[in-house]
Coordinates of C-alpha atoms in Angstrom, one line a residue:
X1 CA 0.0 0.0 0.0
X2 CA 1.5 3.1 -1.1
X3 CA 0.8 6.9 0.2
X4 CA -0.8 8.9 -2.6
X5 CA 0.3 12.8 -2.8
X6 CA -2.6 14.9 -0.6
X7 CA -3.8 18.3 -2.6
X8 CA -4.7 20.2 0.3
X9 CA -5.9 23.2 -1.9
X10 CA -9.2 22.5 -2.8
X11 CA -10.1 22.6 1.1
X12 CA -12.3 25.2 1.9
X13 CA -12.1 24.7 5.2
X14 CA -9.2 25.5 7.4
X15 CA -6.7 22.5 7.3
X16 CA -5.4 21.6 10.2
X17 CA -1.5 20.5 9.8
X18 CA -0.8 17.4 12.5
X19 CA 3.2 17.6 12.5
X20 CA 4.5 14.6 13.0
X21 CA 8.2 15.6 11.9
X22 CA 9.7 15.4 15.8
X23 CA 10.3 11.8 15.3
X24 CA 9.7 8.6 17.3
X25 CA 12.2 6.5 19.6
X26 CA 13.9 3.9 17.9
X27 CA 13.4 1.5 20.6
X28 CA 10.8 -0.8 20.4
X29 CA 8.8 -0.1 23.6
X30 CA 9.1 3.6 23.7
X31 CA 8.3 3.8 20.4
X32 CA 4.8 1.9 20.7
X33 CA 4.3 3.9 23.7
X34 CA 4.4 7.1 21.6
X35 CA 2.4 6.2 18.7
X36 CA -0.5 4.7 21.5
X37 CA -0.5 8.0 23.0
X38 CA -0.5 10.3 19.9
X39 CA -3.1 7.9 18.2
X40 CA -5.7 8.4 21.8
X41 CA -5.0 12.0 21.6
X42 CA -6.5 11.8 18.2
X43 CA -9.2 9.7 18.5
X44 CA -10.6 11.4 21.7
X45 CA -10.4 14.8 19.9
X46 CA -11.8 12.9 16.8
X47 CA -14.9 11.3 18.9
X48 CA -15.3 14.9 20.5
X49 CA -15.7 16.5 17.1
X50 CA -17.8 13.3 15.4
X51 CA -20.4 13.1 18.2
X52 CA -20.7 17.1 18.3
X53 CA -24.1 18.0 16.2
X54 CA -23.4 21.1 15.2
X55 CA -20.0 20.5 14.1
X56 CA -18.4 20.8 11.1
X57 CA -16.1 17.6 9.4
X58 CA -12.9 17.8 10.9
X59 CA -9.8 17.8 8.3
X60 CA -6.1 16.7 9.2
X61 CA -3.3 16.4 7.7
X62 CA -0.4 14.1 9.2
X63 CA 2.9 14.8 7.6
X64 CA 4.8 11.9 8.7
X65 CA 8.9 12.4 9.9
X66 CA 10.5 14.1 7.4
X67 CA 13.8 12.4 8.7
X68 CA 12.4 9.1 8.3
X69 CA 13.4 7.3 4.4
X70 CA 10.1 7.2 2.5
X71 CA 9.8 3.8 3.0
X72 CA 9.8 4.7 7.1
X73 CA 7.6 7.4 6.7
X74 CA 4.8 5.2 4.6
X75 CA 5.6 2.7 7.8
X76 CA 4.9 4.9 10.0
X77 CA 1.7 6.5 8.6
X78 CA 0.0 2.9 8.4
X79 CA 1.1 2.0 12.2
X80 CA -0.8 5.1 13.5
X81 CA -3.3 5.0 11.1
X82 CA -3.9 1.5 13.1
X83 CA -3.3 2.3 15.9
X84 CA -6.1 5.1 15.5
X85 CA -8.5 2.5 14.6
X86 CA -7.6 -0.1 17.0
X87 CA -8.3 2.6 19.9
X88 CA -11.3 3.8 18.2
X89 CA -12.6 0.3 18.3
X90 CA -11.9 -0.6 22.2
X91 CA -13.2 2.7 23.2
X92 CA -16.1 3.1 21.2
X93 CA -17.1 0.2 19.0
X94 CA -20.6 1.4 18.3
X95 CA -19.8 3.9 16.2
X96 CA -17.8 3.5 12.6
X97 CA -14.3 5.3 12.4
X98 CA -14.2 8.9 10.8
X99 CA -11.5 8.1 7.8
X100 CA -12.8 10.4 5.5
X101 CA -11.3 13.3 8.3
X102 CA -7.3 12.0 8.1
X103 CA -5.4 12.0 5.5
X104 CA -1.9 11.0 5.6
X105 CA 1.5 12.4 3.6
X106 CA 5.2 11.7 3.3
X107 CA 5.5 15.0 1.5
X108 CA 8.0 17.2 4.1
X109 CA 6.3 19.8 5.7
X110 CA 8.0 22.6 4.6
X111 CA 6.7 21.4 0.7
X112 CA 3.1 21.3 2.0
X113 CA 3.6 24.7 3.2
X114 CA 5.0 26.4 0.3
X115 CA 3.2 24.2 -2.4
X116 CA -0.7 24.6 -1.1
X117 CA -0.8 28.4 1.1
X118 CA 0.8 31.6 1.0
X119 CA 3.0 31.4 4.5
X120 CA 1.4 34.8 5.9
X121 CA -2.3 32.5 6.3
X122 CA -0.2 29.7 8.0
X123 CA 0.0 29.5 11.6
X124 CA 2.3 27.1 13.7
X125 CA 1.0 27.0 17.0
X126 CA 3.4 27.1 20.2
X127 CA 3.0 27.8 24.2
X128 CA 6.4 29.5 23.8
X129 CA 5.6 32.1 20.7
X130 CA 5.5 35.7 21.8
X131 CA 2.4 36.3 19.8
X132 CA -0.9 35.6 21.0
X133 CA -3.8 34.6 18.3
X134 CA -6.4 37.1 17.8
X135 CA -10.0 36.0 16.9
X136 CA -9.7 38.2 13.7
X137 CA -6.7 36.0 12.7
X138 CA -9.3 34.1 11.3
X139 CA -10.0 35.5 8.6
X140 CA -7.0 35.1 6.9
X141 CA -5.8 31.8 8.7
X142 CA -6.0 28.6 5.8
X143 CA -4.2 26.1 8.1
X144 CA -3.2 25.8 11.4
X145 CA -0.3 23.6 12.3
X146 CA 0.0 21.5 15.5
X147 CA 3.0 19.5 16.7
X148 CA 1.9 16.0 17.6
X149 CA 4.4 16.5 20.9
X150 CA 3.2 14.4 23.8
X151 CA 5.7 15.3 26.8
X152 CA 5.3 12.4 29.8
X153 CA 7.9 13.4 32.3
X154 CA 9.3 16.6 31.2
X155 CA 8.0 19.3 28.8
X156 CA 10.2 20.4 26.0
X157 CA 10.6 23.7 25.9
X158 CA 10.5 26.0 22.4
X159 CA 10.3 22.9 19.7
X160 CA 7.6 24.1 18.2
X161 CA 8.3 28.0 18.2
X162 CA 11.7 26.4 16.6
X163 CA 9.8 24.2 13.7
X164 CA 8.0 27.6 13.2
X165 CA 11.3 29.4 12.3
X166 CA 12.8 26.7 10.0
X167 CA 9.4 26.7 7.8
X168 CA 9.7 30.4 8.0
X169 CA 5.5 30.6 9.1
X170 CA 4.4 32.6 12.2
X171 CA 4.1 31.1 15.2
X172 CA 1.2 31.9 17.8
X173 CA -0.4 30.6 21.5
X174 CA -3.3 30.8 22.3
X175 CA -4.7 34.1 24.6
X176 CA -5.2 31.5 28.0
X177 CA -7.5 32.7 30.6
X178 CA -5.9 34.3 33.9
X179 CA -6.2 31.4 35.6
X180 CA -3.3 29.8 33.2
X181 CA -0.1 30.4 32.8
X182 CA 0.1 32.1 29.4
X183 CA 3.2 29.4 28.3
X184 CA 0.5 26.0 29.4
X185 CA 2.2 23.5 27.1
X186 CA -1.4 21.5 26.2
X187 CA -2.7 18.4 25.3
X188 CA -2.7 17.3 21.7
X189 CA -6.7 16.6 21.9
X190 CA -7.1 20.3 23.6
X191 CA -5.4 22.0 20.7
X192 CA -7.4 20.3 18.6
X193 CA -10.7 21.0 20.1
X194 CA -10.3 24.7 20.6
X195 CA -8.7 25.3 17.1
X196 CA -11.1 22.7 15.3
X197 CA -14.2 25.0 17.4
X198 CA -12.5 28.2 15.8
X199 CA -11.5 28.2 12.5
X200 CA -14.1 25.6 11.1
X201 CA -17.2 25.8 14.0
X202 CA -16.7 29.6 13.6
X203 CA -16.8 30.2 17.7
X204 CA -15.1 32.9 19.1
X205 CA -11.8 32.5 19.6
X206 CA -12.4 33.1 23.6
X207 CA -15.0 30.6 24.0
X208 CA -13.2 28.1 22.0
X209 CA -10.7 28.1 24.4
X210 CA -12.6 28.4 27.1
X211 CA -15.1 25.6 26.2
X212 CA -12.0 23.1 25.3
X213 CA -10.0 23.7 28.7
X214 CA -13.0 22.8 30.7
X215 CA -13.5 19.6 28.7
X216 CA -9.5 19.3 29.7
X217 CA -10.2 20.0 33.1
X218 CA -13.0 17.2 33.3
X219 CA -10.7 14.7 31.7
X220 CA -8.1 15.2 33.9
X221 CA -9.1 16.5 37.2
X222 CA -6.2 15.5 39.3
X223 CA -3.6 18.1 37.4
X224 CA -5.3 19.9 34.8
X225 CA -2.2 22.4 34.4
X226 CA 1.6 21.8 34.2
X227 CA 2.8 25.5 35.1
X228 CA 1.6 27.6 37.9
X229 CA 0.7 30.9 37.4

């Protein structure tokens, strides 16, 4: 099974970019232990977004790791693809598994970005980026990258804000209520919620955010932040 090129252009909806390009441990164990947790990230934002009435289809993108030989990379994207499905089916068997919403590419990212959008309506988003989105940002937004980083024991600091700078798109964080601190590294299935609720459900940027970190909050009572404020 070979990975066809994905033409992202025809999208009217904003794409959202699921950057995969931080690589995977080459051990066994750790490495199935990273794919498992990306893959529930994505299928509880996916579950979130399918069982949601009043949403509209999710779209992402997952550009595989650009290190990888394309051999690796086409590995890769069929794992997690499984994985996604497997975990779909433990979890909620009942109902059938959103394909159509993924899409999968060994193209790197930096030829997604240049090849399908201007880089000014291209957004990297990152809890260390000095700018904070607006809800007007919007409007000119066409796809929103997220880094699929999932950080168990310590949170790496300033990968994404430095993935920004080598594909030469601004980077942004979100504007977190007082209650966070503005630099709250969060979960994978947060981002995706709020941003998801934003640029394709058309919510205000404010209760996007707002409405995605309670859902946080509920899934993980016992430490719903990582940084004090």
């Amino acid at each position: 099974q070979r990975l066809a090129h994905v033409s992202v252009s025809s999208k009217k909806k904003t794409l959202i970019i699921c950057d995969l390009g931080y690589g995977l441990p080459k051990e066994r164990r750790p490495r199935l232990e990273k794919i498992n947790a990306i893959a529930k990230q994505v299928v509880s934002f996916l579950l979130w977004q399918t069982t949601l009435s009043e949403s509209a289809p999710a779209s992402l993108l997952f550009v595989v790791n650009n290190d990888s030989s394309d051999d690796d990379g086409e590995i890769q994207s069929i794992i997690l693809r499984d994985r996604m499905k497997h975990v779909w089916k433990q979890e909620h068997a009942s109902l059938p598994f959103p394909d159509a919403q993924i899409a999968f590419t060994k193209d790197p990212l930096q030829d997604v970005v240049v090849k399908e959008f201007s880089r000014d309506t291209v957004v990297y988003l990152s809890p260390d980026a000095p700018d904070v989105l607006r809800d007007d940002d919007n409007e000119s937004v066409e796809a929103m990258i997220v880094g699929m980083i999932i950080d168990r024991k310590q949170v790496a600091v300033n990968r994404s804000m430095s993935r920004a700078k080598q594909l030469d798109v601004k980077s942004a964080r979100w504007p977190l209520p007082k209650d966070w601190h503005p630099n709250e590294p969060l979960n994978v299935d947060t981002i995706l919620e709020g941003t998801h609720d934003w640029v394709n459900n058309n919510k205000p940027l404010g209760s996007a955010i707002s409405d995605a970190l309670q859902r946080h909050k509920l899934r993980h009572p016992a430490r719903p932040h990582h940084k004090c404020v």
